[in-house]
Amino acid sequence: MKTFGDFLAQIGEPEKRKKLELIFQHLKTKFPHLQEEIKWNQPMFTDHGTFIIAFSVAKGHISVAPEEKTISLFRIKWTDEIDFDLLDRIVAFNIEDKQGMDQFWR
């Protein structure tokens, strides 16, 4: 698995795949300078080689991992609405907080 498309293709349930596609597309539009990467079988966004946010799929939810300084992990149930404003604020915080950082993790 090398791309977000590869990751999405492995999700067998169309409604779950669509929800992740919405999240990824939103973040790509809002933060176009971020790079898409697959590491540890998880799609993640990075900025100048440093981790910003990652996602993983579970039976009942999407796990969102923005790193401990922001919040260690939270879940979006498949039946929940996506709080795009919250995602935007977390990503914006990590981008600002990690400016000039030259390592992947904090």
Short mmCIF file of N, CA and C in Angstrom, two decimals:
data_model
loop_
_atom_site.label_atom_id
_atom_site.label_comp_id
_atom_site.label_asym_id
_atom_site.label_seq_id
_atom_site.Cartn_x
_atom_site.Cartn_y
_atom_site.Cartn_z
N MET A 1 0.86 -1.17 0.00
CA MET A 1 0.00 0.00 0.00
C MET A 1 0.90 1.24 0.00
N LYS A 2 0.73 2.05 -1.05
CA LYS A 2 1.62 3.20 -1.19
C LYS A 2 0.89 4.54 -1.23
N THR A 3 -0.40 4.54 -1.54
CA THR A 3 -1.13 5.80 -1.69
C THR A 3 -2.42 5.79 -0.89
N PHE A 4 -3.00 6.99 -0.72
CA PHE A 4 -4.30 7.07 -0.07
C PHE A 4 -5.33 6.27 -0.87
N GLY A 5 -5.22 6.30 -2.18
CA GLY A 5 -6.13 5.53 -3.02
C GLY A 5 -6.05 4.05 -2.73
N ASP A 6 -4.82 3.54 -2.54
CA ASP A 6 -4.63 2.13 -2.17
C ASP A 6 -5.31 1.83 -0.84
N PHE A 7 -5.14 2.74 0.12
CA PHE A 7 -5.75 2.55 1.44
C PHE A 7 -7.27 2.51 1.32
N LEU A 8 -7.82 3.47 0.59
CA LEU A 8 -9.27 3.53 0.44
C LEU A 8 -9.81 2.31 -0.29
N ALA A 9 -9.08 1.82 -1.27
CA ALA A 9 -9.53 0.67 -2.06
C ALA A 9 -9.69 -0.59 -1.22
N GLN A 10 -8.97 -0.68 -0.12
CA GLN A 10 -9.07 -1.88 0.71
C GLN A 10 -10.27 -1.85 1.66
N ILE A 11 -10.96 -0.72 1.75
CA ILE A 11 -12.13 -0.61 2.62
C ILE A 11 -13.33 -1.14 1.84
N GLY A 12 -13.86 -2.26 2.29
CA GLY A 12 -14.90 -2.95 1.55
C GLY A 12 -16.28 -2.32 1.59
N GLU A 13 -16.55 -1.51 2.60
CA GLU A 13 -17.88 -0.93 2.74
C GLU A 13 -17.90 0.47 2.14
N PRO A 14 -18.67 0.68 1.07
CA PRO A 14 -18.65 1.96 0.35
C PRO A 14 -18.95 3.18 1.21
N GLU A 15 -19.87 3.06 2.17
CA GLU A 15 -20.19 4.23 2.99
C GLU A 15 -19.03 4.62 3.91
N LYS A 16 -18.27 3.65 4.36
CA LYS A 16 -17.09 3.95 5.19
C LYS A 16 -15.99 4.56 4.32
N ARG A 17 -15.79 4.01 3.15
CA ARG A 17 -14.79 4.55 2.22
C ARG A 17 -15.14 6.01 1.89
N LYS A 18 -16.42 6.27 1.64
CA LYS A 18 -16.86 7.62 1.28
C LYS A 18 -16.60 8.61 2.42
N LYS A 19 -16.81 8.19 3.66
CA LYS A 19 -16.60 9.08 4.80
C LYS A 19 -15.12 9.46 4.91
N LEU A 20 -14.24 8.49 4.72
CA LEU A 20 -12.81 8.81 4.74
C LEU A 20 -12.41 9.67 3.55
N GLU A 21 -12.98 9.39 2.39
CA GLU A 21 -12.70 10.23 1.22
C GLU A 21 -13.07 11.68 1.50
N LEU A 22 -14.21 11.90 2.16
CA LEU A 22 -14.63 13.26 2.51
C LEU A 22 -13.61 13.94 3.42
N ILE A 23 -13.13 13.22 4.42
CA ILE A 23 -12.14 13.78 5.33
C ILE A 23 -10.86 14.11 4.58
N PHE A 24 -10.36 13.16 3.80
CA PHE A 24 -9.10 13.39 3.08
C PHE A 24 -9.23 14.55 2.10
N GLN A 25 -10.33 14.59 1.35
CA GLN A 25 -10.52 15.66 0.37
C GLN A 25 -10.62 17.02 1.07
N HIS A 26 -11.33 17.06 2.18
CA HIS A 26 -11.44 18.31 2.93
C HIS A 26 -10.06 18.81 3.36
N LEU A 27 -9.27 17.92 3.94
CA LEU A 27 -7.95 18.34 4.43
C LEU A 27 -7.03 18.72 3.28
N LYS A 28 -7.11 18.02 2.15
CA LYS A 28 -6.28 18.37 0.99
C LYS A 28 -6.67 19.74 0.44
N THR A 29 -7.94 20.07 0.49
CA THR A 29 -8.41 21.37 0.01
C THR A 29 -8.02 22.48 0.99
N LYS A 30 -8.22 22.23 2.26
CA LYS A 30 -7.96 23.24 3.30
C LYS A 30 -6.45 23.46 3.53
N PHE A 31 -5.66 22.39 3.40
CA PHE A 31 -4.22 22.46 3.66
C PHE A 31 -3.47 21.84 2.47
N PRO A 32 -3.49 22.50 1.30
CA PRO A 32 -2.94 21.88 0.08
C PRO A 32 -1.44 21.62 0.12
N HIS A 33 -0.73 22.26 1.02
CA HIS A 33 0.73 22.06 1.09
C HIS A 33 1.11 20.77 1.83
N LEU A 34 0.18 20.15 2.53
CA LEU A 34 0.50 18.92 3.25
C LEU A 34 0.74 17.77 2.29
N GLN A 35 1.64 16.88 2.67
CA GLN A 35 1.94 15.71 1.87
C GLN A 35 1.15 14.52 2.40
N GLU A 36 0.68 13.69 1.48
CA GLU A 36 0.00 12.44 1.83
C GLU A 36 1.04 11.34 1.91
N GLU A 37 1.02 10.58 2.98
CA GLU A 37 1.95 9.46 3.13
C GLU A 37 1.22 8.28 3.76
N ILE A 38 1.69 7.09 3.44
CA ILE A 38 1.24 5.88 4.11
C ILE A 38 2.43 5.36 4.91
N LYS A 39 2.28 5.30 6.22
CA LYS A 39 3.31 4.76 7.10
C LYS A 39 2.61 3.86 8.12
N TRP A 40 3.21 2.72 8.40
CA TRP A 40 2.61 1.77 9.34
C TRP A 40 1.17 1.42 8.92
N ASN A 41 0.96 1.33 7.63
CA ASN A 41 -0.35 1.00 7.04
C ASN A 41 -1.44 2.01 7.38
N GLN A 42 -1.05 3.24 7.70
CA GLN A 42 -2.01 4.28 8.03
C GLN A 42 -1.81 5.48 7.10
N PRO A 43 -2.91 6.06 6.61
CA PRO A 43 -2.77 7.30 5.86
C PRO A 43 -2.51 8.44 6.83
N MET A 44 -1.56 9.29 6.47
CA MET A 44 -1.25 10.42 7.32
C MET A 44 -0.86 11.62 6.47
N PHE A 45 -1.02 12.77 7.05
CA PHE A 45 -0.58 14.00 6.43
C PHE A 45 0.67 14.47 7.16
N THR A 46 1.66 14.91 6.39
CA THR A 46 2.89 15.43 6.96
C THR A 46 3.16 16.81 6.38
N ASP A 47 4.02 17.54 7.05
CA ASP A 47 4.44 18.87 6.60
C ASP A 47 5.94 18.95 6.77
N HIS A 48 6.65 19.24 5.72
CA HIS A 48 8.12 19.29 5.68
C HIS A 48 8.75 18.11 6.43
N GLY A 49 8.19 16.92 6.22
CA GLY A 49 8.75 15.70 6.79
C GLY A 49 8.37 15.42 8.23
N THR A 50 7.47 16.21 8.81
CA THR A 50 7.06 15.98 10.18
C THR A 50 5.57 15.60 10.24
N PHE A 51 5.24 14.74 11.16
CA PHE A 51 3.88 14.21 11.32
C PHE A 51 2.90 15.31 11.70
N ILE A 52 1.73 15.31 11.04
CA ILE A 52 0.67 16.25 11.40
C ILE A 52 -0.55 15.51 11.94
N ILE A 53 -1.08 14.53 11.18
CA ILE A 53 -2.28 13.80 11.62
C ILE A 53 -2.37 12.49 10.85
N ALA A 54 -2.91 11.46 11.50
CA ALA A 54 -3.07 10.15 10.86
C ALA A 54 -4.45 9.59 11.17
N PHE A 55 -4.84 8.62 10.35
CA PHE A 55 -6.16 8.02 10.48
C PHE A 55 -6.03 6.51 10.39
N SER A 56 -6.92 5.80 11.08
CA SER A 56 -7.01 4.36 10.92
C SER A 56 -8.48 3.96 11.02
N VAL A 57 -8.77 2.79 10.51
CA VAL A 57 -10.15 2.32 10.40
C VAL A 57 -10.38 1.16 11.35
N ALA A 58 -11.47 1.22 12.09
CA ALA A 58 -11.90 0.11 12.95
C ALA A 58 -13.35 -0.22 12.59
N LYS A 59 -13.83 -1.30 13.13
CA LYS A 59 -15.19 -1.75 12.81
C LYS A 59 -16.23 -0.67 13.09
N GLY A 60 -16.12 -0.01 14.23
CA GLY A 60 -17.14 0.94 14.63
C GLY A 60 -16.80 2.41 14.46
N HIS A 61 -15.58 2.72 14.01
CA HIS A 61 -15.18 4.12 13.99
C HIS A 61 -13.92 4.35 13.15
N ILE A 62 -13.62 5.63 12.96
CA ILE A 62 -12.35 6.09 12.41
C ILE A 62 -11.54 6.60 13.59
N SER A 63 -10.31 6.16 13.73
CA SER A 63 -9.42 6.71 14.76
C SER A 63 -8.63 7.85 14.14
N VAL A 64 -8.58 8.96 14.87
CA VAL A 64 -7.86 10.14 14.43
C VAL A 64 -6.73 10.36 15.43
N ALA A 65 -5.50 10.38 14.94
CA ALA A 65 -4.33 10.49 15.82
C ALA A 65 -3.52 11.73 15.44
N PRO A 66 -3.69 12.82 16.19
CA PRO A 66 -2.94 14.02 15.89
C PRO A 66 -1.65 14.21 16.70
N GLU A 67 -1.29 13.31 17.55
CA GLU A 67 -0.12 13.33 18.43
C GLU A 67 -0.50 13.88 19.79
N GLU A 68 0.21 13.43 20.79
CA GLU A 68 -0.19 13.68 22.18
C GLU A 68 -0.30 15.13 22.58
N LYS A 69 0.56 16.01 22.06
CA LYS A 69 0.50 17.40 22.51
C LYS A 69 -0.86 18.01 22.19
N THR A 70 -1.46 17.61 21.10
CA THR A 70 -2.79 18.10 20.74
C THR A 70 -3.83 17.32 21.51
N ILE A 71 -3.86 16.04 21.27
CA ILE A 71 -4.73 15.06 21.93
C ILE A 71 -4.24 13.72 21.42
N SER A 72 -4.16 12.73 22.26
CA SER A 72 -3.52 11.49 21.82
C SER A 72 -4.33 10.77 20.74
N LEU A 73 -5.64 10.73 20.86
CA LEU A 73 -6.45 10.00 19.90
C LEU A 73 -7.91 10.32 20.16
N PHE A 74 -8.68 10.41 19.09
CA PHE A 74 -10.12 10.45 19.27
C PHE A 74 -10.76 9.67 18.15
N ARG A 75 -12.03 9.39 18.31
CA ARG A 75 -12.72 8.53 17.36
C ARG A 75 -13.92 9.26 16.76
N ILE A 76 -14.16 8.96 15.50
CA ILE A 76 -15.37 9.41 14.83
C ILE A 76 -16.16 8.15 14.50
N LYS A 77 -17.30 7.98 15.14
CA LYS A 77 -18.12 6.81 14.82
C LYS A 77 -18.61 6.94 13.39
N TRP A 78 -18.79 5.80 12.76
CA TRP A 78 -19.25 5.80 11.37
C TRP A 78 -20.60 6.51 11.24
N THR A 79 -21.39 6.54 12.31
CA THR A 79 -22.70 7.18 12.26
C THR A 79 -22.66 8.65 12.66
N ASP A 80 -21.52 9.14 13.15
CA ASP A 80 -21.39 10.54 13.56
C ASP A 80 -21.16 11.45 12.36
N GLU A 81 -21.56 12.71 12.53
CA GLU A 81 -21.17 13.73 11.55
C GLU A 81 -19.71 14.07 11.79
N ILE A 82 -19.04 14.47 10.73
CA ILE A 82 -17.63 14.85 10.84
C ILE A 82 -17.55 16.30 11.28
N ASP A 83 -16.81 16.56 12.34
CA ASP A 83 -16.60 17.93 12.81
C ASP A 83 -15.36 18.48 12.09
N PHE A 84 -15.60 19.03 10.89
CA PHE A 84 -14.48 19.52 10.09
C PHE A 84 -13.78 20.69 10.76
N ASP A 85 -14.52 21.51 11.50
CA ASP A 85 -13.89 22.63 12.20
C ASP A 85 -12.88 22.13 13.23
N LEU A 86 -13.24 21.09 13.96
CA LEU A 86 -12.31 20.51 14.94
C LEU A 86 -11.07 19.96 14.24
N LEU A 87 -11.26 19.20 13.16
CA LEU A 87 -10.11 18.69 12.41
C LEU A 87 -9.22 19.82 11.93
N ASP A 88 -9.83 20.88 11.39
CA ASP A 88 -9.06 22.03 10.90
C ASP A 88 -8.23 22.66 12.01
N ARG A 89 -8.84 22.83 13.18
CA ARG A 89 -8.11 23.45 14.29
C ARG A 89 -6.96 22.58 14.77
N ILE A 90 -7.16 21.27 14.81
CA ILE A 90 -6.08 20.37 15.23
C ILE A 90 -4.94 20.40 14.22
N VAL A 91 -5.27 20.31 12.95
CA VAL A 91 -4.23 20.32 11.91
C VAL A 91 -3.50 21.66 11.92
N ALA A 92 -4.24 22.77 11.99
CA ALA A 92 -3.61 24.09 12.01
C ALA A 92 -2.68 24.24 13.21
N PHE A 93 -3.11 23.75 14.37
CA PHE A 93 -2.26 23.81 15.55
C PHE A 93 -0.96 23.04 15.32
N ASN A 94 -1.07 21.81 14.82
CA ASN A 94 0.13 21.00 14.60
C ASN A 94 1.06 21.63 13.58
N ILE A 95 0.50 22.21 12.52
CA ILE A 95 1.34 22.87 11.51
C ILE A 95 2.11 24.01 12.16
N GLU A 96 1.41 24.86 12.90
CA GLU A 96 2.08 26.00 13.54
C GLU A 96 3.08 25.55 14.60
N ASP A 97 2.68 24.60 15.42
CA ASP A 97 3.52 24.13 16.51
C ASP A 97 4.80 23.45 16.01
N LYS A 98 4.74 22.86 14.82
CA LYS A 98 5.88 22.09 14.32
C LYS A 98 6.67 22.83 13.25
N GLN A 99 6.43 24.13 13.09
CA GLN A 99 7.22 24.91 12.14
C GLN A 99 8.69 24.83 12.52
N GLY A 100 9.51 24.60 11.53
CA GLY A 100 10.95 24.54 11.76
C GLY A 100 11.43 23.24 12.37
N MET A 101 10.54 22.34 12.68
CA MET A 101 10.93 21.06 13.25
C MET A 101 11.57 20.20 12.17
N ASP A 102 12.61 19.47 12.53
CA ASP A 102 13.31 18.65 11.54
C ASP A 102 13.26 17.16 11.87
N GLN A 103 12.28 16.75 12.65
CA GLN A 103 12.11 15.33 12.95
C GLN A 103 10.65 14.96 12.75
N PHE A 104 10.38 13.67 12.59
CA PHE A 104 9.03 13.21 12.29
C PHE A 104 8.09 13.40 13.47
N TRP A 105 8.51 12.95 14.66
CA TRP A 105 7.70 13.06 15.88
C TRP A 105 8.19 14.22 16.72
N ARG A 106 7.34 14.68 17.63
CA ARG A 106 7.76 15.72 18.59
C ARG A 106 8.83 15.19 19.49
#
